């Protein structure tokens, strides 16, 4: 199979000029132009010839070439129709790539996995469009898409949020959601000059290895995530007040205070001090 040839500034410029491509800021288009970073992503994702890979936002097909070279099959979902003829050109040497001109947030990924991999877990690999990082990741987890791992380039600050625990300013609902479903690991920080055009913010590659079973046992998953949202919606409030003021929940003051105390937390505790285990404990107490 043809070795990847994209991944450096010269080749990228040549492709962009050939097609008179105009970058669309609204689509978060920052293309990778560094072969070391591309190698690192593919290595961290542990791609093998058994893998079906979903790539979100292939751009001009740079990372796609690396994935197609290493994987059994690649499904690449790109929203910008101006990139489709380019992708058909840069990926013409690979017969294991399907290009879909769709908005990833509107794609039925479960159906895609059933069609392409008989419902067996796939790997997600991408240099994500940063403006929709959280909905992309949350959709994959909340819709229980069969994924083995998600290896993605994200904004540095978002990678930190996914990986951190209580006591950090970055700790929040995203940290807890990610850590409930997967083990996060920051693979590398990536400097701005590895992209064209250069983004204004720092980037990092993060790998989320999905657990066979969620990290904690909880009777009512939905309730736990409502409690998490309630406590981080109003960070400066106590956990009790956060829950009482949250429109999605209708527990009485007494019930909330009793549950908090039954878990052994002081009534003045803030949500940001609670671990995932603590939130599960509280959700289980309130579910009774
Ligand atoms: N993978 C390429 C690379 O690394 O050079 C491009 C990465 S660029 C950061 C993000 C890509 O996602 C762009 O090609 C952009 O057009 C695409 N994109 C943005 N929003 C999207 C959406 N909702 N669904 C699918 N693709 C999207």
PDB file of C-alpha atoms and ligand atoms in Angstrom:
ATOM      1  CA  UNK A   1       0.000   0.000   0.000  1.00  0.00           C
ATOM      2  CA  UNK A   2       1.171   3.547  -0.799  1.00  0.00           C
ATOM      3  CA  UNK A   3       3.040   5.235   2.038  1.00  0.00           C
ATOM      4  CA  UNK A   4       1.595   8.545   3.248  1.00  0.00           C
ATOM      5  CA  UNK A   5       3.092  11.522   1.397  1.00  0.00           C
ATOM      6  CA  UNK A   6       1.170  14.364   3.076  1.00  0.00           C
ATOM      7  CA  UNK A   7       2.246  15.807   6.424  1.00  0.00           C
ATOM      8  CA  UNK A   8       4.730  18.539   5.555  1.00  0.00           C
ATOM      9  CA  UNK A   9       4.202  22.210   4.662  1.00  0.00           C
ATOM     10  CA  UNK A  10       5.278  21.882   0.991  1.00  0.00           C
ATOM     11  CA  UNK A  11       2.844  19.088   0.096  1.00  0.00           C
ATOM     12  CA  UNK A  12       0.008  20.796   1.995  1.00  0.00           C
ATOM     13  CA  UNK A  13       0.580  24.103   0.182  1.00  0.00           C
ATOM     14  CA  UNK A  14       0.723  22.294  -3.170  1.00  0.00           C
ATOM     15  CA  UNK A  15      -2.651  20.615  -2.532  1.00  0.00           C
ATOM     16  CA  UNK A  16      -4.261  23.844  -1.288  1.00  0.00           C
ATOM     17  CA  UNK A  17      -3.027  25.755  -4.348  1.00  0.00           C
ATOM     18  CA  UNK A  18      -4.057  23.067  -6.814  1.00  0.00           C
ATOM     19  CA  UNK A  19      -7.640  23.369  -5.585  1.00  0.00           C
ATOM     20  CA  UNK A  20      -7.664  27.089  -4.681  1.00  0.00           C
ATOM     21  CA  UNK A  21      -8.802  26.040  -1.233  1.00  0.00           C
ATOM     22  CA  UNK A  22     -10.018  28.781   1.115  1.00  0.00           C
ATOM     23  CA  UNK A  23      -9.842  28.010   4.863  1.00  0.00           C
ATOM     24  CA  UNK A  24     -13.177  28.207   6.683  1.00  0.00           C
ATOM     25  CA  UNK A  25     -12.651  29.559  10.170  1.00  0.00           C
ATOM     26  CA  UNK A  26     -16.143  28.488  11.234  1.00  0.00           C
ATOM     27  CA  UNK A  27     -15.165  24.839  10.700  1.00  0.00           C
ATOM     28  CA  UNK A  28     -12.073  25.028  12.928  1.00  0.00           C
ATOM     29  CA  UNK A  29      -9.707  24.203  10.070  1.00  0.00           C
ATOM     30  CA  UNK A  30      -6.100  23.891  11.234  1.00  0.00           C
ATOM     31  CA  UNK A  31      -4.340  21.240   9.184  1.00  0.00           C
ATOM     32  CA  UNK A  32      -1.445  19.176  10.519  1.00  0.00           C
ATOM     33  CA  UNK A  33       1.900  19.739   8.786  1.00  0.00           C
ATOM     34  CA  UNK A  34       4.265  17.728  10.996  1.00  0.00           C
ATOM     35  CA  UNK A  35       5.054  14.076  10.298  1.00  0.00           C
ATOM     36  CA  UNK A  36       6.350  13.475  13.849  1.00  0.00           C
ATOM     37  CA  UNK A  37       3.022  14.511  15.335  1.00  0.00           C
ATOM     38  CA  UNK A  38       1.148  12.357  12.818  1.00  0.00           C
ATOM     39  CA  UNK A  39       3.318   9.334  13.682  1.00  0.00           C
ATOM     40  CA  UNK A  40       2.764   9.988  17.374  1.00  0.00           C
ATOM     41  CA  UNK A  41      -1.033  10.070  17.004  1.00  0.00           C
ATOM     42  CA  UNK A  42      -1.130   6.823  15.035  1.00  0.00           C
ATOM     43  CA  UNK A  43       1.241   5.096  17.453  1.00  0.00           C
ATOM     44  CA  UNK A  44      -0.735   6.263  20.506  1.00  0.00           C
ATOM     45  CA  UNK A  45      -3.950   4.976  18.909  1.00  0.00           C
ATOM     46  CA  UNK A  46      -2.275   1.542  18.493  1.00  0.00           C
ATOM     47  CA  UNK A  47      -3.734   1.126  15.014  1.00  0.00           C
ATOM     48  CA  UNK A  48      -3.483  -2.368  13.527  1.00  0.00           C
ATOM     49  CA  UNK A  49      -4.695  -4.060  10.355  1.00  0.00           C
ATOM     50  CA  UNK A  50      -7.695  -5.386  12.365  1.00  0.00           C
ATOM     51  CA  UNK A  51      -9.018  -1.905  13.126  1.00  0.00           C
ATOM     52  CA  UNK A  52     -11.911   0.017  11.686  1.00  0.00           C
ATOM     53  CA  UNK A  53     -11.209   3.687  12.371  1.00  0.00           C
ATOM     54  CA  UNK A  54     -13.583   6.636  12.422  1.00  0.00           C
ATOM     55  CA  UNK A  55     -11.832   9.894  11.563  1.00  0.00           C
ATOM     56  CA  UNK A  56     -13.720  13.100  12.298  1.00  0.00           C
ATOM     57  CA  UNK A  57     -12.755  15.992  10.027  1.00  0.00           C
ATOM     58  CA  UNK A  58     -10.123  14.612   7.623  1.00  0.00           C
ATOM     59  CA  UNK A  59      -9.371  18.035   6.067  1.00  0.00           C
ATOM     60  CA  UNK A  60      -7.179  17.377   3.014  1.00  0.00           C
ATOM     61  CA  UNK A  61      -6.593  13.774   4.117  1.00  0.00           C
ATOM     62  CA  UNK A  62      -3.221  14.048   5.850  1.00  0.00           C
ATOM     63  CA  UNK A  63      -3.959  11.972   8.968  1.00  0.00           C
ATOM     64  CA  UNK A  64      -6.310   9.846   6.847  1.00  0.00           C
ATOM     65  CA  UNK A  65      -3.366   8.627   4.732  1.00  0.00           C
ATOM     66  CA  UNK A  66      -1.548   7.496   7.907  1.00  0.00           C
ATOM     67  CA  UNK A  67      -4.677   5.763   9.194  1.00  0.00           C
ATOM     68  CA  UNK A  68      -5.470   4.084   5.869  1.00  0.00           C
ATOM     69  CA  UNK A  69      -1.888   2.823   5.712  1.00  0.00           C
ATOM     70  CA  UNK A  70      -2.107   1.225   9.174  1.00  0.00           C
ATOM     71  CA  UNK A  71      -5.754   0.188   9.581  1.00  0.00           C
ATOM     72  CA  UNK A  72      -8.125  -2.263   7.948  1.00  0.00           C
ATOM     73  CA  UNK A  73     -10.654   0.405   7.106  1.00  0.00           C
ATOM     74  CA  UNK A  74     -11.185   4.135   7.650  1.00  0.00           C
ATOM     75  CA  UNK A  75     -14.446   6.069   7.657  1.00  0.00           C
ATOM     76  CA  UNK A  76     -13.748   9.792   7.308  1.00  0.00           C
ATOM     77  CA  UNK A  77     -16.563  12.270   8.009  1.00  0.00           C
ATOM     78  CA  UNK A  78     -15.971  15.791   6.647  1.00  0.00           C
ATOM     79  CA  UNK A  79     -18.513  18.641   6.760  1.00  0.00           C
ATOM     80  CA  UNK A  80     -16.849  20.978   4.209  1.00  0.00           C
ATOM     81  CA  UNK A  81     -17.922  19.979   0.708  1.00  0.00           C
ATOM     82  CA  UNK A  82     -15.028  21.936  -0.812  1.00  0.00           C
ATOM     83  CA  UNK A  83     -12.716  19.305   0.710  1.00  0.00           C
ATOM     84  CA  UNK A  84     -14.423  16.299  -0.874  1.00  0.00           C
ATOM     85  CA  UNK A  85     -12.762  16.501  -4.344  1.00  0.00           C
ATOM     86  CA  UNK A  86      -9.441  17.081  -2.590  1.00  0.00           C
ATOM     87  CA  UNK A  87      -9.935  13.985  -0.409  1.00  0.00           C
ATOM     88  CA  UNK A  88     -10.908  11.913  -3.444  1.00  0.00           C
ATOM     89  CA  UNK A  89      -7.586  12.955  -4.989  1.00  0.00           C
ATOM     90  CA  UNK A  90      -5.250  12.586  -1.959  1.00  0.00           C
ATOM     91  CA  UNK A  91      -6.811   9.259  -0.949  1.00  0.00           C
ATOM     92  CA  UNK A  92      -7.120   7.763  -4.443  1.00  0.00           C
ATOM     93  CA  UNK A  93      -4.313   5.284  -3.754  1.00  0.00           C
ATOM     94  CA  UNK A  94      -6.174   3.804  -0.763  1.00  0.00           C
ATOM     95  CA  UNK A  95      -9.080   1.437  -1.349  1.00  0.00           C
ATOM     96  CA  UNK A  96      -9.988   1.112   2.339  1.00  0.00           C
ATOM     97  CA  UNK A  97     -11.324   4.647   2.932  1.00  0.00           C
ATOM     98  CA  UNK A  98     -14.963   5.772   2.852  1.00  0.00           C
ATOM     99  CA  UNK A  99     -15.456   9.533   2.716  1.00  0.00           C
ATOM    100  CA  UNK A 100     -18.759  10.910   4.015  1.00  0.00           C
ATOM    101  CA  UNK A 101     -19.691  14.547   3.443  1.00  0.00           C
ATOM    102  CA  UNK A 102     -21.672  15.011   6.673  1.00  0.00           C
ATOM    103  CA  UNK A 103     -21.834  16.900   9.935  1.00  0.00           C
ATOM    104  CA  UNK A 104     -20.499  14.449  12.530  1.00  0.00           C
ATOM    105  CA  UNK A 105     -23.047  15.700  15.074  1.00  0.00           C
ATOM    106  CA  UNK A 106     -25.843  14.537  12.764  1.00  0.00           C
ATOM    107  CA  UNK A 107     -24.401  11.145  11.815  1.00  0.00           C
ATOM    108  CA  UNK A 108     -25.892   7.994  13.360  1.00  0.00           C
ATOM    109  CA  UNK A 109     -22.521   6.586  14.407  1.00  0.00           C
ATOM    110  CA  UNK A 110     -24.047   3.470  15.978  1.00  0.00           C
ATOM    111  CA  UNK A 111     -25.551   2.571  12.614  1.00  0.00           C
ATOM    112  CA  UNK A 112     -22.238   3.210  10.900  1.00  0.00           C
ATOM    113  CA  UNK A 113     -20.454   0.867  13.331  1.00  0.00           C
ATOM    114  CA  UNK A 114     -23.073  -1.826  12.732  1.00  0.00           C
ATOM    115  CA  UNK A 115     -22.679  -1.496   8.961  1.00  0.00           C
ATOM    116  CA  UNK A 116     -18.897  -1.240   8.847  1.00  0.00           C
ATOM    117  CA  UNK A 117     -17.795  -3.412  11.765  1.00  0.00           C
ATOM    118  CA  UNK A 118     -20.845  -5.547  12.630  1.00  0.00           C
ATOM    119  CA  UNK A 119     -21.210  -3.550  15.851  1.00  0.00           C
ATOM    120  CA  UNK A 120     -17.728  -4.439  17.126  1.00  0.00           C
ATOM    121  CA  UNK A 121     -15.721  -1.617  18.779  1.00  0.00           C
ATOM    122  CA  UNK A 122     -14.006   0.855  16.477  1.00  0.00           C
ATOM    123  CA  UNK A 123     -11.230   3.347  17.192  1.00  0.00           C
ATOM    124  CA  UNK A 124     -11.839   7.065  16.863  1.00  0.00           C
ATOM    125  CA  UNK A 125      -8.828   9.110  15.750  1.00  0.00           C
ATOM    126  CA  UNK A 126      -8.919  12.786  14.803  1.00  0.00           C
ATOM    127  CA  UNK A 127      -7.477  16.238  14.865  1.00  0.00           C
ATOM    128  CA  UNK A 128     -10.806  17.565  16.089  1.00  0.00           C
ATOM    129  CA  UNK A 129     -12.558  20.785  15.107  1.00  0.00           C
ATOM    130  CA  UNK A 130     -12.114  22.488  18.509  1.00  0.00           C
ATOM    131  CA  UNK A 131     -15.436  24.346  18.509  1.00  0.00           C
ATOM    132  CA  UNK A 132     -17.352  21.070  18.984  1.00  0.00           C
ATOM    133  CA  UNK A 133     -14.913  18.913  20.983  1.00  0.00           C
ATOM    134  CA  UNK A 134     -17.204  18.403  23.984  1.00  0.00           C
ATOM    135  CA  UNK A 135     -20.398  17.481  22.069  1.00  0.00           C
ATOM    136  CA  UNK A 136     -18.437  15.066  19.857  1.00  0.00           C
ATOM    137  CA  UNK A 137     -16.909  13.240  22.837  1.00  0.00           C
ATOM    138  CA  UNK A 138     -20.108  13.295  24.897  1.00  0.00           C
ATOM    139  CA  UNK A 139     -22.201  11.973  21.985  1.00  0.00           C
ATOM    140  CA  UNK A 140     -19.832   9.043  21.541  1.00  0.00           C
ATOM    141  CA  UNK A 141     -20.042   8.136  25.235  1.00  0.00           C
ATOM    142  CA  UNK A 142     -23.672   8.945  25.994  1.00  0.00           C
ATOM    143  CA  UNK A 143     -24.978   7.146  22.901  1.00  0.00           C
ATOM    144  CA  UNK A 144     -22.900   4.134  23.931  1.00  0.00           C
ATOM    145  CA  UNK A 145     -21.146   3.935  20.575  1.00  0.00           C
ATOM    146  CA  UNK A 146     -18.933   0.815  20.639  1.00  0.00           C
ATOM    147  CA  UNK A 147     -15.495   2.432  20.801  1.00  0.00           C
ATOM    148  CA  UNK A 148     -12.278   0.877  21.993  1.00  0.00           C
ATOM    149  CA  UNK A 149     -10.459   4.183  22.321  1.00  0.00           C
ATOM    150  CA  UNK A 150     -10.606   7.801  21.253  1.00  0.00           C
ATOM    151  CA  UNK A 151      -7.262   9.386  20.329  1.00  0.00           C
ATOM    152  CA  UNK A 152      -7.703  13.028  19.475  1.00  0.00           C
ATOM    153  CA  UNK A 153      -6.003  16.382  19.126  1.00  0.00           C
ATOM    154  CA  UNK A 154      -7.839  18.935  21.255  1.00  0.00           C
ATOM    155  CA  UNK A 155      -7.215  22.348  22.759  1.00  0.00           C
ATOM    156  CA  UNK A 156      -4.588  21.961  25.506  1.00  0.00           C
ATOM    157  CA  UNK A 157      -6.896  23.355  28.154  1.00  0.00           C
ATOM    158  CA  UNK A 158      -9.629  20.856  27.229  1.00  0.00           C
ATOM    159  CA  UNK A 159      -7.158  17.959  27.455  1.00  0.00           C
ATOM    160  CA  UNK A 160      -6.250  19.177  30.957  1.00  0.00           C
ATOM    161  CA  UNK A 161      -9.938  19.338  31.886  1.00  0.00           C
ATOM    162  CA  UNK A 162     -10.509  15.767  30.779  1.00  0.00           C
ATOM    163  CA  UNK A 163      -7.613  14.443  32.825  1.00  0.00           C
ATOM    164  CA  UNK A 164      -7.779  16.389  36.068  1.00  0.00           C
ATOM    165  CA  UNK A 165      -9.343  15.684  39.489  1.00  0.00           C
ATOM    166  CA  UNK A 166     -10.731  17.693  42.451  1.00  0.00           C
ATOM    167  CA  UNK A 167      -8.639  20.649  43.594  1.00  0.00           C
ATOM    168  CA  UNK A 168      -7.836  21.945  40.119  1.00  0.00           C
ATOM    169  CA  UNK A 169      -9.542  24.915  38.477  1.00  0.00           C
ATOM    170  CA  UNK A 170      -9.940  22.770  35.354  1.00  0.00           C
ATOM    171  CA  UNK A 171     -11.997  20.135  37.209  1.00  0.00           C
ATOM    172  CA  UNK A 172     -15.602  20.008  36.089  1.00  0.00           C
ATOM    173  CA  UNK A 173     -18.457  18.139  34.436  1.00  0.00           C
ATOM    174  CA  UNK A 174     -16.302  17.147  31.428  1.00  0.00           C
ATOM    175  CA  UNK A 175     -13.591  15.637  33.688  1.00  0.00           C
ATOM    176  CA  UNK A 176     -16.168  13.505  35.487  1.00  0.00           C
ATOM    177  CA  UNK A 177     -18.000  12.399  32.342  1.00  0.00           C
ATOM    178  CA  UNK A 178     -14.773  11.380  30.585  1.00  0.00           C
ATOM    179  CA  UNK A 179     -13.386   9.594  33.654  1.00  0.00           C
ATOM    180  CA  UNK A 180     -16.642   7.702  34.216  1.00  0.00           C
ATOM    181  CA  UNK A 181     -16.341   6.062  30.804  1.00  0.00           C
ATOM    182  CA  UNK A 182     -12.624   6.036  30.039  1.00  0.00           C
ATOM    183  CA  UNK A 183      -9.057   6.326  31.253  1.00  0.00           C
ATOM    184  CA  UNK A 184      -7.537   9.555  29.932  1.00  0.00           C
ATOM    185  CA  UNK A 185      -3.870   9.920  29.093  1.00  0.00           C
ATOM    186  CA  UNK A 186      -2.219  12.994  27.593  1.00  0.00           C
ATOM    187  CA  UNK A 187       0.083  11.697  24.856  1.00  0.00           C
ATOM    188  CA  UNK A 188       1.801  14.969  23.890  1.00  0.00           C
ATOM    189  CA  UNK A 189       1.536  18.716  23.850  1.00  0.00           C
ATOM    190  CA  UNK A 190       1.685  20.043  20.310  1.00  0.00           C
ATOM    191  CA  UNK A 191       3.100  23.471  19.414  1.00  0.00           C
ATOM    192  CA  UNK A 192       1.217  25.920  17.194  1.00  0.00           C
ATOM    193  CA  UNK A 193       3.735  25.672  14.343  1.00  0.00           C
ATOM    194  CA  UNK A 194       2.656  22.091  13.627  1.00  0.00           C
ATOM    195  CA  UNK A 195      -0.542  23.416  12.011  1.00  0.00           C
ATOM    196  CA  UNK A 196      -1.540  25.460   8.987  1.00  0.00           C
ATOM    197  CA  UNK A 197      -2.866  28.020   9.652  1.00  0.00           C
ATOM    198  CA  UNK A 198      -1.402  28.337  13.165  1.00  0.00           C
ATOM    199  CA  UNK A 199      -4.073  28.217  15.876  1.00  0.00           C
ATOM    200  CA  UNK A 200      -3.947  30.943  18.561  1.00  0.00           C
ATOM    201  CA  UNK A 201      -4.145  28.351  21.331  1.00  0.00           C
ATOM    202  CA  UNK A 202      -2.032  25.392  22.416  1.00  0.00           C
ATOM    203  CA  UNK A 203      -3.011  21.838  21.519  1.00  0.00           C
ATOM    204  CA  UNK A 204      -2.555  18.383  22.962  1.00  0.00           C
ATOM    205  CA  UNK A 205      -3.159  14.811  21.895  1.00  0.00           C
ATOM    206  CA  UNK A 206      -5.228  12.864  24.416  1.00  0.00           C
ATOM    207  CA  UNK A 207      -6.112   9.185  24.422  1.00  0.00           C
ATOM    208  CA  UNK A 208      -9.274   8.006  26.121  1.00  0.00           C
ATOM    209  CA  UNK A 209      -9.184   4.255  26.608  1.00  0.00           C
ATOM    210  CA  UNK A 210     -12.722   3.078  27.219  1.00  0.00           C
ATOM    211  CA  UNK A 211     -13.366   0.925  30.304  1.00  0.00           C
ATOM    212  CA  UNK A 212     -15.204  -2.389  29.852  1.00  0.00           C
ATOM    213  CA  UNK A 213     -17.530  -1.182  32.590  1.00  0.00           C
ATOM    214  CA  UNK A 214     -17.882   2.421  33.846  1.00  0.00           C
ATOM    215  CA  UNK A 215     -15.452   3.444  36.583  1.00  0.00           C
ATOM    216  CA  UNK A 216     -18.098   3.523  39.337  1.00  0.00           C
ATOM    217  CA  UNK A 217     -21.334   1.675  39.971  1.00  0.00           C
ATOM    218  CA  UNK A 218     -24.344   3.879  40.109  1.00  0.00           C
ATOM    219  CA  UNK A 219     -28.056   2.996  40.235  1.00  0.00           C
ATOM    220  CA  UNK A 220     -29.221   5.964  38.182  1.00  0.00           C
ATOM    221  CA  UNK A 221     -26.585   7.243  35.742  1.00  0.00           C
ATOM    222  CA  UNK A 222     -28.805  10.092  34.554  1.00  0.00           C
ATOM    223  CA  UNK A 223     -29.347  11.340  38.106  1.00  0.00           C
ATOM    224  CA  UNK A 224     -25.594  11.301  38.785  1.00  0.00           C
ATOM    225  CA  UNK A 225     -24.905  13.441  35.718  1.00  0.00           C
ATOM    226  CA  UNK A 226     -27.691  15.853  36.700  1.00  0.00           C
ATOM    227  CA  UNK A 227     -26.085  16.216  40.130  1.00  0.00           C
ATOM    228  CA  UNK A 228     -22.707  16.827  38.502  1.00  0.00           C
ATOM    229  CA  UNK A 229     -24.178  19.467  36.201  1.00  0.00           C
ATOM    230  CA  UNK A 230     -26.042  21.065  39.097  1.00  0.00           C
ATOM    231  CA  UNK A 231     -22.927  21.415  41.222  1.00  0.00           C
ATOM    232  CA  UNK A 232     -20.703  22.833  38.485  1.00  0.00           C
ATOM    233  CA  UNK A 233     -23.371  25.168  37.107  1.00  0.00           C
ATOM    234  CA  UNK A 234     -22.894  27.286  40.173  1.00  0.00           C
ATOM    235  CA  UNK A 235     -19.337  26.594  41.189  1.00  0.00           C
ATOM    236  CA  UNK A 236     -19.250  29.134  44.007  1.00  0.00           C
ATOM    237  CA  UNK A 237     -22.346  27.741  45.722  1.00  0.00           C
ATOM    238  CA  UNK A 238     -22.430  24.844  48.166  1.00  0.00           C
ATOM    239  CA  UNK A 239     -23.385  21.475  46.757  1.00  0.00           C
ATOM    240  CA  UNK A 240     -26.706  21.601  48.664  1.00  0.00           C
ATOM    241  CA  UNK A 241     -27.663  24.973  47.177  1.00  0.00           C
ATOM    242  CA  UNK A 242     -26.497  23.984  43.717  1.00  0.00           C
ATOM    243  CA  UNK A 243     -28.765  20.937  43.751  1.00  0.00           C
ATOM    244  CA  UNK A 244     -31.721  22.859  45.216  1.00  0.00           C
ATOM    245  CA  UNK A 245     -31.440  25.604  42.586  1.00  0.00           C
ATOM    246  CA  UNK A 246     -31.028  23.278  39.595  1.00  0.00           C
ATOM    247  CA  UNK A 247     -34.157  23.282  37.473  1.00  0.00           C
ATOM    248  CA  UNK A 248     -33.819  19.662  36.338  1.00  0.00           C
ATOM    249  CA  UNK A 249     -34.033  18.310  39.914  1.00  0.00           C
ATOM    250  CA  UNK A 250     -36.853  18.622  42.445  1.00  0.00           C
ATOM    251  CA  UNK A 251     -35.575  17.240  45.741  1.00  0.00           C
ATOM    252  CA  UNK A 252     -36.627  19.022  48.956  1.00  0.00           C
ATOM    253  CA  UNK A 253     -34.019  20.823  51.019  1.00  0.00           C
ATOM    254  CA  UNK A 254     -34.308  18.167  53.761  1.00  0.00           C
ATOM    255  CA  UNK A 255     -33.825  15.263  51.350  1.00  0.00           C
ATOM    256  CA  UNK A 256     -30.715  16.857  49.821  1.00  0.00           C
ATOM    257  CA  UNK A 257     -29.181  17.684  53.211  1.00  0.00           C
ATOM    258  CA  UNK A 258     -29.913  14.225  54.585  1.00  0.00           C
ATOM    259  CA  UNK A 259     -28.335  12.563  51.550  1.00  0.00           C
ATOM    260  CA  UNK A 260     -25.222  14.759  51.787  1.00  0.00           C
ATOM    261  CA  UNK A 261     -24.827  13.959  55.474  1.00  0.00           C
ATOM    262  CA  UNK A 262     -25.479  10.253  54.977  1.00  0.00           C
ATOM    263  CA  UNK A 263     -22.471  10.217  52.612  1.00  0.00           C
ATOM    264  CA  UNK A 264     -20.324  11.758  55.351  1.00  0.00           C
ATOM    265  CA  UNK A 265     -19.823  15.136  53.595  1.00  0.00           C
ATOM    266  CA  UNK A 266     -20.165  18.413  55.514  1.00  0.00           C
ATOM    267  CA  UNK A 267     -23.224  20.499  54.550  1.00  0.00           C
ATOM    268  CA  UNK A 268     -20.893  23.285  53.430  1.00  0.00           C
ATOM    269  CA  UNK A 269     -19.113  21.077  50.866  1.00  0.00           C
ATOM    270  CA  UNK A 270     -18.815  22.329  47.302  1.00  0.00           C
ATOM    271  CA  UNK A 271     -19.307  20.074  44.310  1.00  0.00           C
ATOM    272  CA  UNK A 272     -15.794  20.807  43.070  1.00  0.00           C
ATOM    273  CA  UNK A 273     -14.365  18.932  46.098  1.00  0.00           C
ATOM    274  CA  UNK A 274     -16.175  15.681  45.245  1.00  0.00           C
ATOM    275  CA  UNK A 275     -14.623  12.791  43.349  1.00  0.00           C
ATOM    276  CA  UNK A 276     -16.479  10.604  40.856  1.00  0.00           C
ATOM    277  CA  UNK A 277     -16.934   7.999  43.627  1.00  0.00           C
ATOM    278  CA  UNK A 278     -18.439  10.718  45.863  1.00  0.00           C
ATOM    279  CA  UNK A 279     -20.944  11.750  43.166  1.00  0.00           C
ATOM    280  CA  UNK A 280     -21.911   8.094  42.659  1.00  0.00           C
ATOM    281  CA  UNK A 281     -22.425   7.697  46.417  1.00  0.00           C
ATOM    282  CA  UNK A 282     -24.594  10.798  46.560  1.00  0.00           C
ATOM    283  CA  UNK A 283     -26.630   9.737  43.518  1.00  0.00           C
ATOM    284  CA  UNK A 284     -27.192   6.325  45.108  1.00  0.00           C
ATOM    285  CA  UNK A 285     -28.298   7.954  48.382  1.00  0.00           C
ATOM    286  CA  UNK A 286     -30.756  10.236  46.544  1.00  0.00           C
ATOM    287  CA  UNK A 287     -32.042   7.397  44.357  1.00  0.00           C
ATOM    288  CA  UNK A 288     -33.347   5.630  47.446  1.00  0.00           C
TER     289      UNK A 288
HETATM  290  N1  LIG B   1      -7.581  16.072   9.952  1.00  0.00           N
HETATM  291  C1  LIG B   1      -7.099  17.247   9.277  1.00  0.00           C
HETATM  292  C2  LIG B   1      -5.675  17.515   9.657  1.00  0.00           C
HETATM  293  O1  LIG B   1      -5.276  17.075  10.745  1.00  0.00           O
HETATM  294  O2  LIG B   1      -4.950  18.159   8.910  1.00  0.00           O
HETATM  295  C3  LIG B   1      -7.988  18.483   9.552  1.00  0.00           C
HETATM  296  C4  LIG B   1      -8.246  18.812  11.008  1.00  0.00           C
HETATM  297  S1  LIG B   1      -9.079  20.337  11.250  1.00  0.00           S
HETATM  298  C5  LIG B   1      -8.539  20.742  12.891  1.00  0.00           C
HETATM  299  C6  LIG B   1     -10.769  19.902  11.569  1.00  0.00           C
HETATM  300  C7  LIG B   1     -11.565  19.344  10.400  1.00  0.00           C
HETATM  301  O3  LIG B   1     -12.904  19.061  10.815  1.00  0.00           O
HETATM  302  C8  LIG B   1     -11.710  20.314   9.225  1.00  0.00           C
HETATM  303  O4  LIG B   1     -11.435  19.630   8.034  1.00  0.00           O
HETATM  304  C9  LIG B   1     -13.172  20.741   9.264  1.00  0.00           C
HETATM  305  O5  LIG B   1     -13.695  21.112   7.996  1.00  0.00           O
HETATM  306  C10 LIG B   1     -13.829  19.493   9.836  1.00  0.00           C
HETATM  307  N2  LIG B   1     -15.119  19.739  10.515  1.00  0.00           N
HETATM  308  C11 LIG B   1     -15.528  20.840  11.198  1.00  0.00           C
HETATM  309  N3  LIG B   1     -16.751  20.685  11.694  1.00  0.00           N
HETATM  310  C12 LIG B   1     -17.149  19.424  11.365  1.00  0.00           C
HETATM  311  C13 LIG B   1     -18.344  18.668  11.583  1.00  0.00           C
HETATM  312  N4  LIG B   1     -19.360  19.175  12.286  1.00  0.00           N
HETATM  313  N5  LIG B   1     -18.429  17.419  11.076  1.00  0.00           N
HETATM  314  C14 LIG B   1     -17.387  16.896  10.347  1.00  0.00           C
HETATM  315  N6  LIG B   1     -16.243  17.575  10.091  1.00  0.00           N
HETATM  316  C15 LIG B   1     -16.115  18.801  10.604  1.00  0.00           C
END
